[in-house]
mmCIF file of C-alpha atoms in Angstrom:
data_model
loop_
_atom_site.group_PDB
_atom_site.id
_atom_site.type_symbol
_atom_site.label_atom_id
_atom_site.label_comp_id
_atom_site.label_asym_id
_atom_site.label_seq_id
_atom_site.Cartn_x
_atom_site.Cartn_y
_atom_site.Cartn_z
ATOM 1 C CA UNK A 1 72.409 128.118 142.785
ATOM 2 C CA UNK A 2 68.880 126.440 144.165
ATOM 3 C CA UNK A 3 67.106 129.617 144.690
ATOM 4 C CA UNK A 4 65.475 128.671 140.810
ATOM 5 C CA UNK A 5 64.662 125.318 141.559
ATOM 6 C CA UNK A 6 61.125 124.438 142.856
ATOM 7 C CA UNK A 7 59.264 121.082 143.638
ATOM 8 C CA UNK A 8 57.840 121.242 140.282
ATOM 9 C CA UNK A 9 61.166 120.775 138.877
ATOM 10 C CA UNK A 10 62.247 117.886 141.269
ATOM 11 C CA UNK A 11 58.923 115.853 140.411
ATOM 12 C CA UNK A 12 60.552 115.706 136.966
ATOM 13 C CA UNK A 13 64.118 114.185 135.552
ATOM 14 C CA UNK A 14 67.409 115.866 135.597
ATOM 15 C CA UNK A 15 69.427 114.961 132.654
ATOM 16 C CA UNK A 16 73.584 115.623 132.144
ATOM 17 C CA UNK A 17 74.575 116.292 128.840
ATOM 18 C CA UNK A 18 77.594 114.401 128.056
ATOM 19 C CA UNK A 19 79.125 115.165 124.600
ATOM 20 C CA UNK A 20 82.969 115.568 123.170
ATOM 21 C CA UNK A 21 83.806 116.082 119.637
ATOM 22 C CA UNK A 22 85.419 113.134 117.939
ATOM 23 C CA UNK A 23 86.659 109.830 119.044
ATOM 24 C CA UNK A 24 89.971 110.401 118.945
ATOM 25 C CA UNK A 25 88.763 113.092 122.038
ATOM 26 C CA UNK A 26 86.960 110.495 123.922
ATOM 27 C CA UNK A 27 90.256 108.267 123.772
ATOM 28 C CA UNK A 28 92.812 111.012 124.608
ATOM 29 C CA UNK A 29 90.731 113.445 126.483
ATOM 30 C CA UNK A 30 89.414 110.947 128.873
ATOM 31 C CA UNK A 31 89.582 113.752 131.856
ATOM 32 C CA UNK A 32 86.994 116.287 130.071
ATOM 33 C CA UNK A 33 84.113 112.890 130.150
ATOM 34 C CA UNK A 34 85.261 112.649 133.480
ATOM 35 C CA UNK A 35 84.253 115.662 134.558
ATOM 36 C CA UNK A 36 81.002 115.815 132.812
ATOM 37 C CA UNK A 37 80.034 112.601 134.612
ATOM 38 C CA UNK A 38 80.889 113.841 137.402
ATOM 39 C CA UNK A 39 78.045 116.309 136.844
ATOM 40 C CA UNK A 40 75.761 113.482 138.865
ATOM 41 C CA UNK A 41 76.799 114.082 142.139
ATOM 42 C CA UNK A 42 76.277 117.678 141.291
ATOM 43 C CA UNK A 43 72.744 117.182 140.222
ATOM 44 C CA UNK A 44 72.568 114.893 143.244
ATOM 45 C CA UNK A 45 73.498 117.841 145.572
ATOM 46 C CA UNK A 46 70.853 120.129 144.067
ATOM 47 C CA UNK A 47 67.423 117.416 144.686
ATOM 48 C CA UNK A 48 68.078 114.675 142.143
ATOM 49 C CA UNK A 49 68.401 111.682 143.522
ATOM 50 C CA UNK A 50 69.080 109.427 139.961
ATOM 51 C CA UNK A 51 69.839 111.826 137.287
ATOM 52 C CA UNK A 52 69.513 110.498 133.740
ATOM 53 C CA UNK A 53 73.156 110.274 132.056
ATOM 54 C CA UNK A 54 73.553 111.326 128.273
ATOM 55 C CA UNK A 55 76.405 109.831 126.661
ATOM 56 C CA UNK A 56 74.900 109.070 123.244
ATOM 57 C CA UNK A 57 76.617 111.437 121.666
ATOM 58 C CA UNK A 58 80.655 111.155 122.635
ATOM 59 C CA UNK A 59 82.819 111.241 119.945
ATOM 60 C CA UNK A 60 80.091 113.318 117.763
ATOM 61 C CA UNK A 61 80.719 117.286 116.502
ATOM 62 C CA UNK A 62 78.418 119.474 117.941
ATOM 63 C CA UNK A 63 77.951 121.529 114.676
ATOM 64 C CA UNK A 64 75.009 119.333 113.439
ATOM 65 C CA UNK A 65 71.425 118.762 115.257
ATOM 66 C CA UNK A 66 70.680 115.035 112.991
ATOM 67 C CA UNK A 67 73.476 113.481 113.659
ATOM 68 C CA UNK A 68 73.050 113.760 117.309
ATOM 69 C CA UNK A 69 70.856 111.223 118.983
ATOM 70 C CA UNK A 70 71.200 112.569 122.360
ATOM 71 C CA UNK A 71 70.645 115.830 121.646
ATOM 72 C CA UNK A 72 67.363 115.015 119.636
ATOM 73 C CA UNK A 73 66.068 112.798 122.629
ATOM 74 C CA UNK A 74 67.121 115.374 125.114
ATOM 75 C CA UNK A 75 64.660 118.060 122.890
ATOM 76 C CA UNK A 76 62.321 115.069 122.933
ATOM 77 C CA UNK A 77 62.147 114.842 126.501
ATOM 78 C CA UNK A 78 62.167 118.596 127.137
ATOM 79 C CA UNK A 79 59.193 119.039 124.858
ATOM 80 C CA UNK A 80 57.198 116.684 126.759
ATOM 81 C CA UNK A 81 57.510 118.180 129.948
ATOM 82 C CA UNK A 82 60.066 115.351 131.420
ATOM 83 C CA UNK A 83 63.187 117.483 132.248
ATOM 84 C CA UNK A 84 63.216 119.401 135.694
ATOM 85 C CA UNK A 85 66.726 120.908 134.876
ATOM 86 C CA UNK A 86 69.517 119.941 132.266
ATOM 87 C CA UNK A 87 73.039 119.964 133.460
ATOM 88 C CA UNK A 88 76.130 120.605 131.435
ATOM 89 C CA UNK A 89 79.649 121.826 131.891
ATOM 90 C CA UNK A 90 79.146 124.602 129.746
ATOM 91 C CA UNK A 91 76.647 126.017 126.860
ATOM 92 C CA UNK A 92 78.785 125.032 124.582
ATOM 93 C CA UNK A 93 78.573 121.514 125.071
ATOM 94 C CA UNK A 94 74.997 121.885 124.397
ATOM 95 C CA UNK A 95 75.595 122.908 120.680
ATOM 96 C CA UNK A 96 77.885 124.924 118.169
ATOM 97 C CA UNK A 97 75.191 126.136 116.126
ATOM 98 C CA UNK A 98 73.191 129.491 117.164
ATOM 99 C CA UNK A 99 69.792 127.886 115.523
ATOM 100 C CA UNK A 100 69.980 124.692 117.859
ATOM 101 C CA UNK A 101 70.617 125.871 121.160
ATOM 102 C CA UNK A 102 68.290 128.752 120.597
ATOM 103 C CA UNK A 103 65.501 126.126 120.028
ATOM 104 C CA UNK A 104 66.605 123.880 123.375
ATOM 105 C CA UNK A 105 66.479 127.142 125.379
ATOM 106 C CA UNK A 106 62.765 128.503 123.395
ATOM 107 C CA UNK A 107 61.835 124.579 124.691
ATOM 108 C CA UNK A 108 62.857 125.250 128.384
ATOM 109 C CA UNK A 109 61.300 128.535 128.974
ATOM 110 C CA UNK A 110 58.246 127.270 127.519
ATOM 111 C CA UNK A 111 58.220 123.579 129.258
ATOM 112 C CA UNK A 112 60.023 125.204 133.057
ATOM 113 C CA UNK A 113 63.008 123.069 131.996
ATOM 114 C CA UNK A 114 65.904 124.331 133.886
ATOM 115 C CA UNK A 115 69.567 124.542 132.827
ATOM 116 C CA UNK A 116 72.589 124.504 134.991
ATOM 117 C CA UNK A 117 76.246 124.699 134.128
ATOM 118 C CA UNK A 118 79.322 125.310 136.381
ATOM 119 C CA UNK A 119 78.632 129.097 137.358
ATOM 120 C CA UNK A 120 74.725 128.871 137.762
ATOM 121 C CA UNK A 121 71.488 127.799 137.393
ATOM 122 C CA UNK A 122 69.234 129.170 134.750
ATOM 123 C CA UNK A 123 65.516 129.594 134.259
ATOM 124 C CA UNK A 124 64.710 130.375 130.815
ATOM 125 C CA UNK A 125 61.582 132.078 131.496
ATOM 126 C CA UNK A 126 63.015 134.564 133.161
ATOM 127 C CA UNK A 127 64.672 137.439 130.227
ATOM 128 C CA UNK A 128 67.625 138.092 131.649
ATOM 129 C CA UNK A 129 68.446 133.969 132.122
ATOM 130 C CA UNK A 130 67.953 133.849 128.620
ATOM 131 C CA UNK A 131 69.820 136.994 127.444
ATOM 132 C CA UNK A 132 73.064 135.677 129.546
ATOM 133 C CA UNK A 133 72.836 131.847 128.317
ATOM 134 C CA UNK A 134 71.742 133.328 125.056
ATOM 135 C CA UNK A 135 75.107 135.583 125.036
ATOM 136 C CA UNK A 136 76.902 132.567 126.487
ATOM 137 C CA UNK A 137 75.859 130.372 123.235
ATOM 138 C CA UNK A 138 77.021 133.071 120.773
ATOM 139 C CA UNK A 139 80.175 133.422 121.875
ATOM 140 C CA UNK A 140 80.810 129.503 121.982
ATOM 141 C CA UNK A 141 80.091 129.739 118.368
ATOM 142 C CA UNK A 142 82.509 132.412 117.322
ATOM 143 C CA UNK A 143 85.054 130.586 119.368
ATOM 144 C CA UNK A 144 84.583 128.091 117.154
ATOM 145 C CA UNK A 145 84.472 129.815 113.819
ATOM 146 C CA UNK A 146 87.893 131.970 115.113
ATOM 147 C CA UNK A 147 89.582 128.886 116.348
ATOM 148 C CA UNK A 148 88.678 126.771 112.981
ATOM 149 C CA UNK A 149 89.853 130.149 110.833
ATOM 150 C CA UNK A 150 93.577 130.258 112.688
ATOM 151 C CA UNK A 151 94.045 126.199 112.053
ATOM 152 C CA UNK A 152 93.271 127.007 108.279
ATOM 153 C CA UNK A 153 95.535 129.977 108.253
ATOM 154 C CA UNK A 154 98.629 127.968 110.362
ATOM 155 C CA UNK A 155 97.806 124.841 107.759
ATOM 156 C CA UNK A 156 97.812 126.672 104.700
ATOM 157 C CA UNK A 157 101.214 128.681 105.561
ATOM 158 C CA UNK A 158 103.090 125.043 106.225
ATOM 159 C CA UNK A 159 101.420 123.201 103.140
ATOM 160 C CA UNK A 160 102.882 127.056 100.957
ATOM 161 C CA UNK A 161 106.129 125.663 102.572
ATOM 162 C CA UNK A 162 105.724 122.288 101.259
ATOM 163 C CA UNK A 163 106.402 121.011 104.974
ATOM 164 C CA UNK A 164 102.681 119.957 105.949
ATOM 165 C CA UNK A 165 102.670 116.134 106.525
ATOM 166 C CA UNK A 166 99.370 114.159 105.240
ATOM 167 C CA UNK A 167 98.372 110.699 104.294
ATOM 168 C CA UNK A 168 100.369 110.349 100.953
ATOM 169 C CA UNK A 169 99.468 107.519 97.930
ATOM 170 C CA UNK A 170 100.834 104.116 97.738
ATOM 171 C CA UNK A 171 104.082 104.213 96.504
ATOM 172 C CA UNK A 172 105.273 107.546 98.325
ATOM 173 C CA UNK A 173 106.299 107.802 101.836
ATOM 174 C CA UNK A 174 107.404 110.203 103.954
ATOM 175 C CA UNK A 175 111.135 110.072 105.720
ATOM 176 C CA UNK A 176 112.360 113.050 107.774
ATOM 177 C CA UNK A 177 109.985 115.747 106.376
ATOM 178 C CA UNK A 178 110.570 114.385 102.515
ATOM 179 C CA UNK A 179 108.519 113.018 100.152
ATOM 180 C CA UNK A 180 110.445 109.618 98.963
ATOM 181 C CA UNK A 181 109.672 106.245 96.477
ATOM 182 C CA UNK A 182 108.082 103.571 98.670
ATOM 183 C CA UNK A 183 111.348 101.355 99.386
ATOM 184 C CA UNK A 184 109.270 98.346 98.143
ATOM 185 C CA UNK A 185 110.621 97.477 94.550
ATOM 186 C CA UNK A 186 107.104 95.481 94.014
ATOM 187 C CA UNK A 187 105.127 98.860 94.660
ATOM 188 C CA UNK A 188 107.583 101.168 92.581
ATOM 189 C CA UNK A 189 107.328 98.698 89.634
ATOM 190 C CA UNK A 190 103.278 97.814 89.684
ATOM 191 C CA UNK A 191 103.115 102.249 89.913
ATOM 192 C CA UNK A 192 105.268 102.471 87.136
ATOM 193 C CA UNK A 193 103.533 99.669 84.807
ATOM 194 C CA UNK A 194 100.000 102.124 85.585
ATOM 195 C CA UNK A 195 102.031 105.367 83.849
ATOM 196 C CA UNK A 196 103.464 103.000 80.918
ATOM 197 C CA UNK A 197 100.307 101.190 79.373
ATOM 198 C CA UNK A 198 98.734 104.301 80.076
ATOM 199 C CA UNK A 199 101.063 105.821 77.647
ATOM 200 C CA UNK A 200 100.938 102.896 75.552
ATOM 201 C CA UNK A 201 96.859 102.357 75.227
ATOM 202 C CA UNK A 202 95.650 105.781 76.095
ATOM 203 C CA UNK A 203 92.962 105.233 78.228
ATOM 204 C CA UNK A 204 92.047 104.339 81.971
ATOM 205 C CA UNK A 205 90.147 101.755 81.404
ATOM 206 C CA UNK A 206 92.080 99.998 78.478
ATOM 207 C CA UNK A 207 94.998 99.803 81.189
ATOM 208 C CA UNK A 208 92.438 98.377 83.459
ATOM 209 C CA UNK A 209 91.268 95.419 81.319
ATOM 210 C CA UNK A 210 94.793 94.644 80.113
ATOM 211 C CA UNK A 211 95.996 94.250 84.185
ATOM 212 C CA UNK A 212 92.689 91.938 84.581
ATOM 213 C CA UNK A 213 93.758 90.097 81.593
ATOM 214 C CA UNK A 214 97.109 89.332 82.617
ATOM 215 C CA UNK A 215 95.536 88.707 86.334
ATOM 216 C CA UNK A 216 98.034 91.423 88.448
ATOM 217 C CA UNK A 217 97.570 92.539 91.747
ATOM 218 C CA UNK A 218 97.348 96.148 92.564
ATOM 219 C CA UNK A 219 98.837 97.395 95.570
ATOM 220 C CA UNK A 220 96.289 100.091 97.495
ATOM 221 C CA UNK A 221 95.687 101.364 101.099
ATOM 222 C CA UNK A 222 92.549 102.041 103.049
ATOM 223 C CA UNK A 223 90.333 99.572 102.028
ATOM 224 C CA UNK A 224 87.016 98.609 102.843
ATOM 225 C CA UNK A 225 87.830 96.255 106.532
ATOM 226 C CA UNK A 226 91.454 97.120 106.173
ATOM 227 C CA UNK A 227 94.359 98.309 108.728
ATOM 228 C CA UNK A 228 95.801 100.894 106.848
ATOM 229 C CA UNK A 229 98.206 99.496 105.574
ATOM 230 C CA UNK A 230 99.135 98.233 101.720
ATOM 231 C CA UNK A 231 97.386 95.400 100.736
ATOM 232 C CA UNK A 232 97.360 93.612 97.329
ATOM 233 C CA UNK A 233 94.113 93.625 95.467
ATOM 234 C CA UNK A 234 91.991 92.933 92.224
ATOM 235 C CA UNK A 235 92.130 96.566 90.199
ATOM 236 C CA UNK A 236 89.263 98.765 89.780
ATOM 237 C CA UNK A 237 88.914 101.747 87.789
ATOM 238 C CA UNK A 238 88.699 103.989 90.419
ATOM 239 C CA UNK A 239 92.040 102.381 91.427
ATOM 240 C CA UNK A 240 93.480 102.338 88.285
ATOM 241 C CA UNK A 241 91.939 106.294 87.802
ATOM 242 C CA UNK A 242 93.184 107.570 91.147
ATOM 243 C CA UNK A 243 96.665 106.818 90.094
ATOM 244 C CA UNK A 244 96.741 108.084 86.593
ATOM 245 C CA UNK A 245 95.000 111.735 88.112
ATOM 246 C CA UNK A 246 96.952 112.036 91.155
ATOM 247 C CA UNK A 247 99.770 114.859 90.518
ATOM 248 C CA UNK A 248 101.633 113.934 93.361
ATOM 249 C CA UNK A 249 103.263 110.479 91.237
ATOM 250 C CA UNK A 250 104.741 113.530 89.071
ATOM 251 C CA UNK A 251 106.634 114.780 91.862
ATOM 252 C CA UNK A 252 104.106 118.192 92.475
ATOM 253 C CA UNK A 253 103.442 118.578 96.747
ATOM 254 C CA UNK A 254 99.762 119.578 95.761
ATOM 255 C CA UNK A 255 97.040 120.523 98.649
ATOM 256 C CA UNK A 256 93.796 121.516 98.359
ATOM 257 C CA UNK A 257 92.688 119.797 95.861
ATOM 258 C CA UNK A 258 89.048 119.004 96.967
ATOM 259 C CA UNK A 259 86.860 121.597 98.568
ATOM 260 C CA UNK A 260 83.448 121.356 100.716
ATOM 261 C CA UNK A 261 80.162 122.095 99.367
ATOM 262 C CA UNK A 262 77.254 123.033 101.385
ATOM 263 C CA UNK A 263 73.195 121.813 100.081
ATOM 264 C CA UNK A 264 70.399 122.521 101.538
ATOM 265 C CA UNK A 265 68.813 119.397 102.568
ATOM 266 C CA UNK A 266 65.538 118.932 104.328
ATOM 267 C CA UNK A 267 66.302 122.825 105.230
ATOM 268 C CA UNK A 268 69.460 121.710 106.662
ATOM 269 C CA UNK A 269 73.400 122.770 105.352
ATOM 270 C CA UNK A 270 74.931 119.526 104.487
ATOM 271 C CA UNK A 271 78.464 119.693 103.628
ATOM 272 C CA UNK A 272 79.735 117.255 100.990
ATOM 273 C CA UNK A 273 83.578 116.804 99.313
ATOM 274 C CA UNK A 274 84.041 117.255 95.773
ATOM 275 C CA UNK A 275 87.659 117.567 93.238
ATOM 276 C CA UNK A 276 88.382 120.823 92.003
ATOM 277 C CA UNK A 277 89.629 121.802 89.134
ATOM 278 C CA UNK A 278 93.623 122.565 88.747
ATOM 279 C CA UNK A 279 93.538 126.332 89.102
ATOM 280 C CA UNK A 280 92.002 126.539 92.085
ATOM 281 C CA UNK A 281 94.335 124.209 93.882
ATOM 282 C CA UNK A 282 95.172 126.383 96.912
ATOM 283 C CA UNK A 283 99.108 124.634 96.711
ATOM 284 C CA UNK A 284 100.903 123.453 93.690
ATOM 285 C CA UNK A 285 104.648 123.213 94.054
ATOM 286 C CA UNK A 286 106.308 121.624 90.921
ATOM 287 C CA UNK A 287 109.313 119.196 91.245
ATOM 288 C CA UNK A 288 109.035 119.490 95.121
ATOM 289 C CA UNK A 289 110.611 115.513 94.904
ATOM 290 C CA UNK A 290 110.413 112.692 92.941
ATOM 291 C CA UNK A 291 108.681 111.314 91.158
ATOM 292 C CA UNK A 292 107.080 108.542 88.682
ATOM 293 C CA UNK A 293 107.091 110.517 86.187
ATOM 294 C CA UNK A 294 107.451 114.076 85.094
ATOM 295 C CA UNK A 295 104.941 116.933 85.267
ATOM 296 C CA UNK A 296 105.109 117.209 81.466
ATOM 297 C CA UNK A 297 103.801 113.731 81.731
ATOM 298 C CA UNK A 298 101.228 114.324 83.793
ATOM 299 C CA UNK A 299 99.764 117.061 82.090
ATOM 300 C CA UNK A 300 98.997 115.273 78.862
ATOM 301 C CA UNK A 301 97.753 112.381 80.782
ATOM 302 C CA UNK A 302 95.271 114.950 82.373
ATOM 303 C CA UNK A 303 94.377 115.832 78.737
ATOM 304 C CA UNK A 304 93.965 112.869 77.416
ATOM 305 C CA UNK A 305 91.593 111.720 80.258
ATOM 306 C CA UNK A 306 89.907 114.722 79.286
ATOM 307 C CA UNK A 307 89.500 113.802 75.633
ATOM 308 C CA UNK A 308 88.397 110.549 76.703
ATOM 309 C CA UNK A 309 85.371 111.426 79.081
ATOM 310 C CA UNK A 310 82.157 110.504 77.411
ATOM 311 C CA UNK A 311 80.268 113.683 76.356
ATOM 312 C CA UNK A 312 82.455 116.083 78.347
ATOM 313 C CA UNK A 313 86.103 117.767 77.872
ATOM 314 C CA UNK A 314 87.149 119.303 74.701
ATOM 315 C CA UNK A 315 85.721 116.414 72.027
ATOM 316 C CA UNK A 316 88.698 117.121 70.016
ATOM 317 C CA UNK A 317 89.502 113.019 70.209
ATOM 318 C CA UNK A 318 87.024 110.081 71.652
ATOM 319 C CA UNK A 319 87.682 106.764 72.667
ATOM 320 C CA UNK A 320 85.779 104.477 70.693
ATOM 321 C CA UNK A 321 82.444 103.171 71.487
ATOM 322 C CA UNK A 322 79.190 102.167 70.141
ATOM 323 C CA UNK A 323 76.790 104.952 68.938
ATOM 324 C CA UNK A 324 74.233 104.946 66.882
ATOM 325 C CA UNK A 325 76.616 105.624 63.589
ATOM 326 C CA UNK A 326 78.513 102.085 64.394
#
């Protein structure tokens, strides 16, 4: 493996690459960070005597180049001529996408920078170095892609059962593999008061005002310095709105119903969440358990929210507001 490496490349660093996916990884995985650390005595063995640890980015997805700050400083470094030889487990710990590790390994042919992983040592200004990392990086990335399109097949084909478990609203729970009323009496009855001065005042934020006036608590989960759990709070619309929209209080097992969009940005994909409409809900099952109230219900609350939205929806009936008219 040291038949590529010349004194040029000892006068400069060696770094090791240290990088897992998410941070639920780095707590359960703890043998894979292990092992990349364990890289040093590696580099050690080859001429380095202090090898320059990366560990910036544990816990971060490999799929994007700016939200890695050790992989930017590593390109830094590389670019300047610093890095004798860059050790990693494997290419694909180096990156997911094709466009960044093709520009790390364009970097080391051009700056001598080497790059080792368990099998070999590679010089990227030699062709066929290139060619096999090259080959090496592709196929890490339709790993990826294949592995990422048989969890969306396996997840889809439980939620078309109805049996795929996820985080459900206040006020449902899961018990045994069924969706069930939150046991809490305070919950069911503060869910229930949303869906009746909804029906009584027709509108979101009528319903809000009316709790704020009568100073009620909301019960809600996830919020801002929270544990998870349900805590009590002052309503918001969005709290009052997430209730009133979410089909799941009708007894529906719904999933699917936001989907990722992809902008360019600065040149750069950026994916973002966003609702989507009703059809395209990739699972709707109706009366799957139950609920606050029923689907009929929740269909012409969906309308009226509709009717209500300032200068969208159908305009057959508007809240009223000032205008230039009044």
């Amino acid at each position: 493996m040291s038949d590529r490496i010349a004194d040029v490349h000892l006068t400069r660093a060696a770094m090791i690459y240290v990088r897992q996916s998410s941070p639920g990884q780095v707590r359960s995985h703890t043998e894979s960070t292990r092992l990349q650390l364990g890289l040093r005595d590696k580099a050690r063995s080859l001429g380095w005597s202090e090898p320059v640890v990366i560990t910036d980015d544990l816990g971060v997805s490999a799929a994007g180049y700016a939200e890695r700050a050790g992989f930017q400083r590593m390109v830094a470094e590389v670019s300047l001529q610093r890095v004798g030889i860059i050790l990693c487990l494997e290419a694909s710990r180096l990156s997911r996408n094709s466009k960044d590790w093709a520009q790390l390994f364009e970097l080391c042919g051009y700056a001598k920078t080497l790059v080792a992983d368990g099998d070999q040592v590679y010089d990227l200004s030699i062709p066929n170095d290139r060619l096999l990392l090259g080959i090496k990086g592709t196929v890490s990335e339709y790993e990826l892609a294949l592995l990422r399109q048989r969890s969306a097949e396996a997840i889809d084909a439980k939620a078309k059962r109805g049996e795929l478990q996820f985080s459900l609203p206040v006020g449902l729970c899961w018990n045994d593999g069924k969706v069930e009323l939150a046991i809490d009496q305070r919950i069911q009855q503060a869910i229930r008061m949303v869906f009746d001065k909804f029906g009584q005042l027709g509108s979101a934020r009528q319903v809000l005002i009316w709790w704020r006036d009568h100073d009620l608590s909301m019960p809600a989960r996830g919020l801002p310095g929270g544990t998870g759990e349900v805590q009590w709070c002052t309503p918001t619309y969005r709290l009052v709105l997430s209730v009133v929209r979410n089909p799941l209080y009708a007894g529906a097992y719904v999933y699917g119903r936001t989907g990722s969009r992809t902008r360019l940005v600065e040149g750069r994909a950026t994916k973002t969440r966003a609702r989507k409409p009703a059809a395209e809900w990739r699972v709707l099952i109706v009366e799957h358990h139950k609920g606050y109230i029923s689907w009929e219900q929740f269909e012409h609350n969906q309308r009226v929210l509709a009717e209500n939205a300032f200068m969208t929806g159908t305009r057959a009936r508007k809240s009223a507001r000032g205008g230039r008219c009044l």
